């Protein structure tokens, strides 16, 4: 890392005037700005006023020890943490160990080998430059992420409402249009438009939730709920969508499954898994939704008999660092966001996402939600 010496101030603290003058000459020749002090108290005053970039500090000082000066600097930082190099004639390992304990970054033995001293100064200042660059880049990255998440949130929020209205209208059209009254082509177009609107609404809803989750503003609110009810609700919601591909929906469930979860997050997980199942199912096939008990968990599984995926494709979908888009059986383009969101939301609810998939046969995606354990009575 390139260090421009003229930009840096170095404070030398040493009781020897001869040593101070010698060091001052060496550092001045290297274009550093030099501050010097022969006492600990004066050194602290200079530190507070001048804000040096590096300190060369003698351990043995007449009024305040170098260890005490170092401790003071560490407890009273001037915005940034500055490097401190101890100088000493001592060969006692206890002094060297103590210099690091109180916050020193390096030490150099006296009498000075000036080549060694300059190498250590340059090393510390190089790390200072690198740290400054990292801090600045992190700040830029943070601001970029905040701006991105805000943009996603605004886009999703502003579009979600009008698309929701269109979705409602398309649902009404689909439910109230009889295929033997209107032309078959028109009827099919209405159904497909309804399906596309449902997909768009789901995408915007996912985008809004994802943006909130990335910004840290999405905290689960745990409530007691019966999984049977919300799973059944998801099934009923997608029965309308199933009409487009003429897909049969089968629902198998246990009588009751009481859990403590965030209701909206759990509903979102079920909707996304069902949406994927329909997207990757062939026409005239079926989707099986099952709710069962499995050891310490309730298991909600959504099985399709569609195109299936191999291990590599699924890992790409679950990798937040890549954008992997797959296509449904009717060439529906996916965003790759739904499955990622399910993984994040179910983890927030102390659950797990799992899957089994065979290329050309179909897939089963499932979520495991912990069964609440009875509280032990305190005796």
XYZ file of C-alpha atoms in Angstrom:
379
model
C 0.000 0.000 0.000
C 1.469 3.345 -1.109
C 2.124 5.735 1.802
C 2.585 9.455 1.116
C 4.802 10.473 4.045
C 4.078 14.207 3.830
C 0.442 13.555 4.798
C 1.324 12.096 8.205
C 2.230 13.554 11.594
C 4.351 11.424 13.932
C 4.605 12.129 17.656
C 7.908 11.047 19.283
C 7.853 10.678 23.074
C 11.285 10.166 24.677
C 12.999 11.584 27.761
C 16.327 11.873 25.889
C 16.697 15.152 23.997
C 19.526 13.662 21.953
C 17.320 10.750 20.941
C 14.470 13.108 20.032
C 16.670 15.258 17.803
C 18.165 12.243 16.083
C 14.761 10.710 15.386
C 13.349 14.067 14.297
C 16.115 14.439 11.707
C 15.557 10.943 10.290
C 11.763 11.370 10.030
C 11.979 14.905 8.646
C 14.314 13.644 5.922
C 11.542 11.186 5.028
C 9.074 14.112 4.649
C 7.061 13.316 7.808
C 5.723 16.123 10.007
C 7.329 15.567 13.420
C 5.972 16.391 16.888
C 8.129 15.657 19.935
C 7.854 15.566 23.716
C 10.186 14.780 26.641
C 7.398 14.215 29.201
C 4.284 12.089 29.397
C 1.950 14.921 30.428
C 3.138 17.123 27.591
C 2.767 14.200 25.174
C -0.902 13.814 26.147
C -1.503 17.553 25.571
C 0.140 17.361 22.136
C -1.896 14.259 21.311
C -5.181 15.996 22.173
C -4.303 19.174 20.269
C -2.434 17.918 17.189
C -4.051 14.523 16.585
C -0.951 12.690 15.297
C -1.239 9.741 12.910
C 1.366 7.583 14.695
C 3.182 7.630 18.060
C 6.697 6.360 18.837
C 6.582 5.935 22.595
C 9.389 5.254 25.094
C 8.297 2.868 27.856
C 10.345 4.534 30.643
C 9.321 8.162 31.079
C 10.096 10.388 34.119
C 6.522 11.396 35.021
C 4.047 9.009 33.354
C 5.083 5.635 31.969
C 4.672 4.838 28.308
C 2.124 2.175 29.291
C -0.062 4.818 30.992
C 0.219 7.164 28.000
C -0.786 4.337 25.661
C -3.765 3.420 27.876
C -4.897 7.052 27.852
C -4.713 7.228 24.043
C -6.680 4.009 23.672
C -9.380 5.222 26.070
C -9.575 8.634 24.359
C -9.317 7.998 20.615
C -9.357 10.960 18.214
C -12.008 9.492 15.875
C -9.601 6.907 14.471
C -7.346 4.336 16.134
C -3.719 5.423 15.624
C -0.728 3.035 15.611
C 1.577 3.121 18.657
C 5.142 1.782 18.403
C 6.923 1.326 21.729
C 10.665 1.993 21.929
C 12.732 0.470 24.707
C 16.220 -0.530 25.803
C 14.669 -3.297 27.899
C 15.074 -6.899 26.837
C 12.591 -8.074 29.482
C 9.825 -10.036 27.784
C 7.355 -8.797 30.446
C 7.728 -5.221 29.156
C 7.178 -6.341 25.584
C 4.089 -8.374 26.533
C 2.706 -5.464 28.582
C 3.176 -3.085 25.638
C 0.779 -5.203 23.578
C -1.655 -5.659 26.476
C -2.148 -1.901 26.894
C -2.800 -1.444 23.175
C 0.575 -1.101 21.464
C 0.847 -2.199 17.852
C 4.587 -2.844 17.626
C 7.887 -2.242 19.408
C 11.430 -1.431 18.378
C 14.610 -1.944 20.377
C 17.110 0.764 21.273
C 19.608 1.781 20.060
C 17.602 2.227 16.861
C 18.328 0.502 13.625
C 16.723 3.213 11.494
C 16.089 0.916 8.529
C 14.110 -1.408 10.809
C 12.289 1.532 12.408
C 11.278 2.965 9.016
C 10.079 -0.450 7.859
C 7.846 -0.718 10.950
C 6.529 2.822 10.565
C 5.696 2.210 6.895
C 4.018 -1.087 7.773
C 1.772 0.549 10.389
C 0.883 3.464 8.115
C 0.157 1.081 5.228
C -2.326 -0.756 7.441
C -3.806 2.614 8.427
C -4.299 3.497 4.751
C -5.808 0.073 4.029
C -8.168 0.388 6.998
C -9.291 3.845 5.837
C -10.010 2.494 2.364
C -11.979 -0.439 3.801
C -14.019 1.880 6.046
C -14.794 4.177 3.112
C -15.716 1.269 0.835
C -17.940 -0.199 3.559
C -19.651 3.168 3.937
C -20.219 3.367 0.183
C -21.486 -0.216 0.118
C -23.830 0.438 3.054
C -25.271 3.523 1.330
C -25.654 1.589 -1.924
C -27.480 -1.267 -0.186
C -29.761 1.159 1.671
C -30.575 2.969 -1.589
C -31.171 -0.337 -3.388
C -33.475 -1.708 -0.703
C -35.366 1.588 -0.561
C -35.792 1.502 -4.341
C -37.014 -2.119 -4.283
C -39.420 -1.306 -1.475
C -40.841 1.748 -3.256
C -41.208 -0.104 -6.563
C -42.886 -3.087 -4.947
C -45.121 -0.973 -2.699
C -46.233 1.446 -5.437
C -46.934 -1.311 -7.952
C -48.464 -3.802 -5.535
C -51.673 -1.835 -4.994
C -52.680 -1.333 -8.664
C -51.626 -4.876 -9.568
C -53.697 -6.125 -6.620
C -56.721 -4.334 -8.068
C -56.103 -5.861 -11.512
C -55.726 -9.283 -9.859
C -59.091 -8.921 -8.147
C -60.755 -7.920 -11.439
C -59.141 -10.849 -13.281
C -60.280 -13.258 -10.555
C -63.852 -11.997 -10.939
C -63.650 -12.296 -14.731
C -62.323 -15.846 -14.506
C -64.961 -16.935 -11.993
C -67.883 -15.352 -13.857
C -66.952 -16.113 -17.465
C -68.564 -19.297 -18.740
C -66.544 -21.088 -21.403
C -69.576 -22.173 -23.449
C -70.833 -18.581 -23.791
C -67.658 -16.784 -24.926
C -65.292 -17.927 -27.642
C -62.851 -20.594 -26.455
C -59.792 -18.515 -27.428
C -61.065 -15.510 -25.466
C -61.867 -17.683 -22.454
C -58.346 -19.147 -22.499
C -56.830 -15.664 -22.800
C -58.794 -14.501 -19.747
C -57.568 -17.484 -17.740
C -53.953 -16.947 -18.818
C -54.160 -13.222 -18.049
C -55.455 -14.136 -14.593
C -52.564 -16.532 -14.060
C -49.971 -13.946 -15.183
C -51.508 -11.329 -12.882
C -51.303 -13.758 -9.953
C -47.633 -14.382 -10.760
C -46.879 -10.656 -10.995
C -48.611 -9.952 -7.691
C -46.645 -12.746 -6.003
C -43.383 -11.353 -7.408
C -44.122 -7.840 -6.111
C -45.175 -9.228 -2.740
C -41.938 -11.239 -2.540
C -39.861 -8.231 -3.575
C -41.434 -6.084 -0.866
C -40.881 -8.753 1.800
C -37.319 -9.412 0.630
C -36.437 -5.694 0.743
C -37.829 -5.445 4.286
C -35.948 -8.556 5.349
C -32.650 -7.310 3.882
C -32.995 -3.980 5.667
C -33.557 -5.775 8.988
C -37.043 -4.322 9.486
C -38.832 -7.659 9.190
C -39.089 -9.175 12.665
C -41.310 -12.215 13.287
C -44.316 -11.777 15.582
C -44.954 -15.214 17.054
C -48.587 -16.228 17.552
C -50.316 -19.510 18.218
C -51.956 -20.780 15.042
C -53.286 -24.019 13.600
C -51.226 -24.926 10.522
C -54.210 -26.845 9.174
C -56.137 -23.589 8.699
C -53.422 -21.603 6.917
C -52.352 -24.571 4.757
C -55.968 -25.180 3.748
C -56.280 -21.461 2.950
C -53.274 -21.689 0.633
C -54.754 -24.720 -1.115
C -58.095 -22.971 -1.670
C -56.312 -19.900 -3.030
C -54.502 -21.958 -5.660
C -57.508 -24.013 -6.735
C -58.442 -21.027 -8.918
C -54.935 -20.899 -10.415
C -55.086 -24.653 -11.061
C -57.863 -24.105 -13.595
C -55.417 -22.553 -16.087
C -53.329 -25.742 -16.378
C -56.185 -28.075 -15.485
C -54.228 -29.330 -12.477
C -55.868 -31.445 -9.798
C -55.095 -30.337 -6.224
C -55.001 -32.978 -3.488
C -54.830 -32.002 0.201
C -53.920 -34.508 2.919
C -53.796 -33.331 6.518
C -53.808 -34.291 10.169
C -56.692 -32.959 12.329
C -54.706 -30.266 14.155
C -51.196 -28.749 14.154
C -50.790 -25.955 16.706
C -47.544 -23.960 16.431
C -46.046 -20.599 17.416
C -45.054 -18.761 14.233
C -45.365 -15.473 12.422
C -48.615 -16.043 10.544
C -47.913 -13.837 7.515
C -44.385 -15.210 7.049
C -45.692 -18.786 7.192
C -48.486 -18.011 4.723
C -45.919 -16.474 2.381
C -43.781 -19.640 2.556
C -46.752 -21.858 1.689
C -47.878 -19.571 -1.165
C -44.403 -19.495 -2.703
C -43.932 -23.262 -2.558
C -47.377 -23.814 -4.080
C -46.702 -21.223 -6.784
C -43.502 -23.075 -7.732
C -45.340 -26.406 -7.770
C -47.935 -25.124 -10.251
C -45.302 -23.391 -12.355
C -43.325 -26.608 -12.818
C -46.335 -28.916 -13.240
C -47.552 -30.167 -16.593
C -51.129 -29.683 -17.740
C -53.586 -32.349 -16.572
C -51.251 -33.448 -13.743
C -51.722 -32.909 -10.022
C -50.181 -31.188 -7.016
C -50.282 -32.922 -3.636
C -50.182 -30.849 -0.447
C -49.559 -32.801 2.765
C -49.470 -31.722 6.401
C -48.062 -34.339 8.765
C -46.245 -34.761 12.072
C -42.604 -35.824 11.952
C -40.741 -36.251 15.266
C -40.366 -32.736 16.726
C -41.757 -30.964 13.667
C -44.883 -30.472 11.623
C -44.112 -31.026 7.946
C -45.849 -29.153 5.140
C -44.914 -30.765 1.819
C -45.916 -29.663 -1.677
C -45.328 -32.301 -4.348
C -45.576 -31.800 -8.093
C -45.208 -34.243 -10.971
C -43.541 -31.813 -13.336
C -40.134 -31.309 -14.901
C -38.106 -31.656 -11.685
C -34.617 -30.308 -11.037
C -31.193 -31.726 -10.427
C -29.082 -30.943 -7.339
C -27.014 -28.302 -9.130
C -30.087 -26.350 -10.265
C -31.610 -26.299 -6.783
C -28.351 -25.181 -5.149
C -28.180 -22.311 -7.638
C -31.724 -21.318 -6.702
C -30.856 -21.342 -2.993
C -27.631 -19.363 -3.422
C -28.252 -15.673 -2.574
C -25.047 -14.670 -4.410
C -26.288 -15.793 -7.809
C -29.324 -14.897 -9.895
C -30.600 -18.127 -11.382
C -33.795 -18.113 -13.437
C -35.647 -21.279 -14.396
C -38.690 -21.703 -16.608
C -41.965 -23.463 -15.867
C -43.645 -26.047 -18.064
C -45.575 -23.271 -19.869
C -42.360 -21.214 -20.251
C -43.233 -19.079 -17.207
C -40.099 -17.174 -16.231
C -39.165 -17.255 -12.544
C -37.293 -14.591 -10.593
C -35.484 -17.031 -8.295
C -36.642 -14.882 -5.393
C -39.490 -17.022 -4.035
C -37.455 -19.998 -2.860
C -34.792 -17.723 -1.403
C -37.458 -15.843 0.537
C -38.964 -19.090 1.853
C -35.558 -20.157 3.150
C -35.014 -16.830 4.946
C -38.533 -16.564 6.394
C -38.771 -20.148 7.627
C -35.357 -19.784 9.294
C -36.673 -16.713 11.134
C -39.472 -18.961 12.415
C -36.968 -21.567 13.702
C -37.895 -23.965 10.923
C -36.166 -25.571 7.959
C -36.632 -25.810 4.195
C -35.966 -29.121 2.474
C -36.544 -30.725 -0.909
C -36.402 -33.886 -2.983
C -36.322 -33.597 -6.753
C -35.691 -35.878 -9.708
C -35.172 -34.430 -13.163
C -38.097 -35.367 -15.424
C -40.225 -36.821 -12.613
C -41.044 -33.987 -10.226
C -40.198 -32.260 -6.962
C -41.259 -32.175 -3.347
C -40.446 -29.052 -1.360
C -41.255 -29.023 2.318
C -40.943 -26.863 5.400
C -40.440 -28.191 8.912
C -41.930 -26.116 11.733
C -41.042 -27.038 15.335
C -43.781 -28.442 17.548
C -44.017 -26.359 20.754
C -42.682 -28.278 23.730
C -44.653 -28.176 26.997
C -43.056 -25.942 29.601
C -41.560 -27.749 32.581
C -43.108 -26.885 35.912
C -40.719 -25.332 38.399
C -40.747 -27.179 41.696
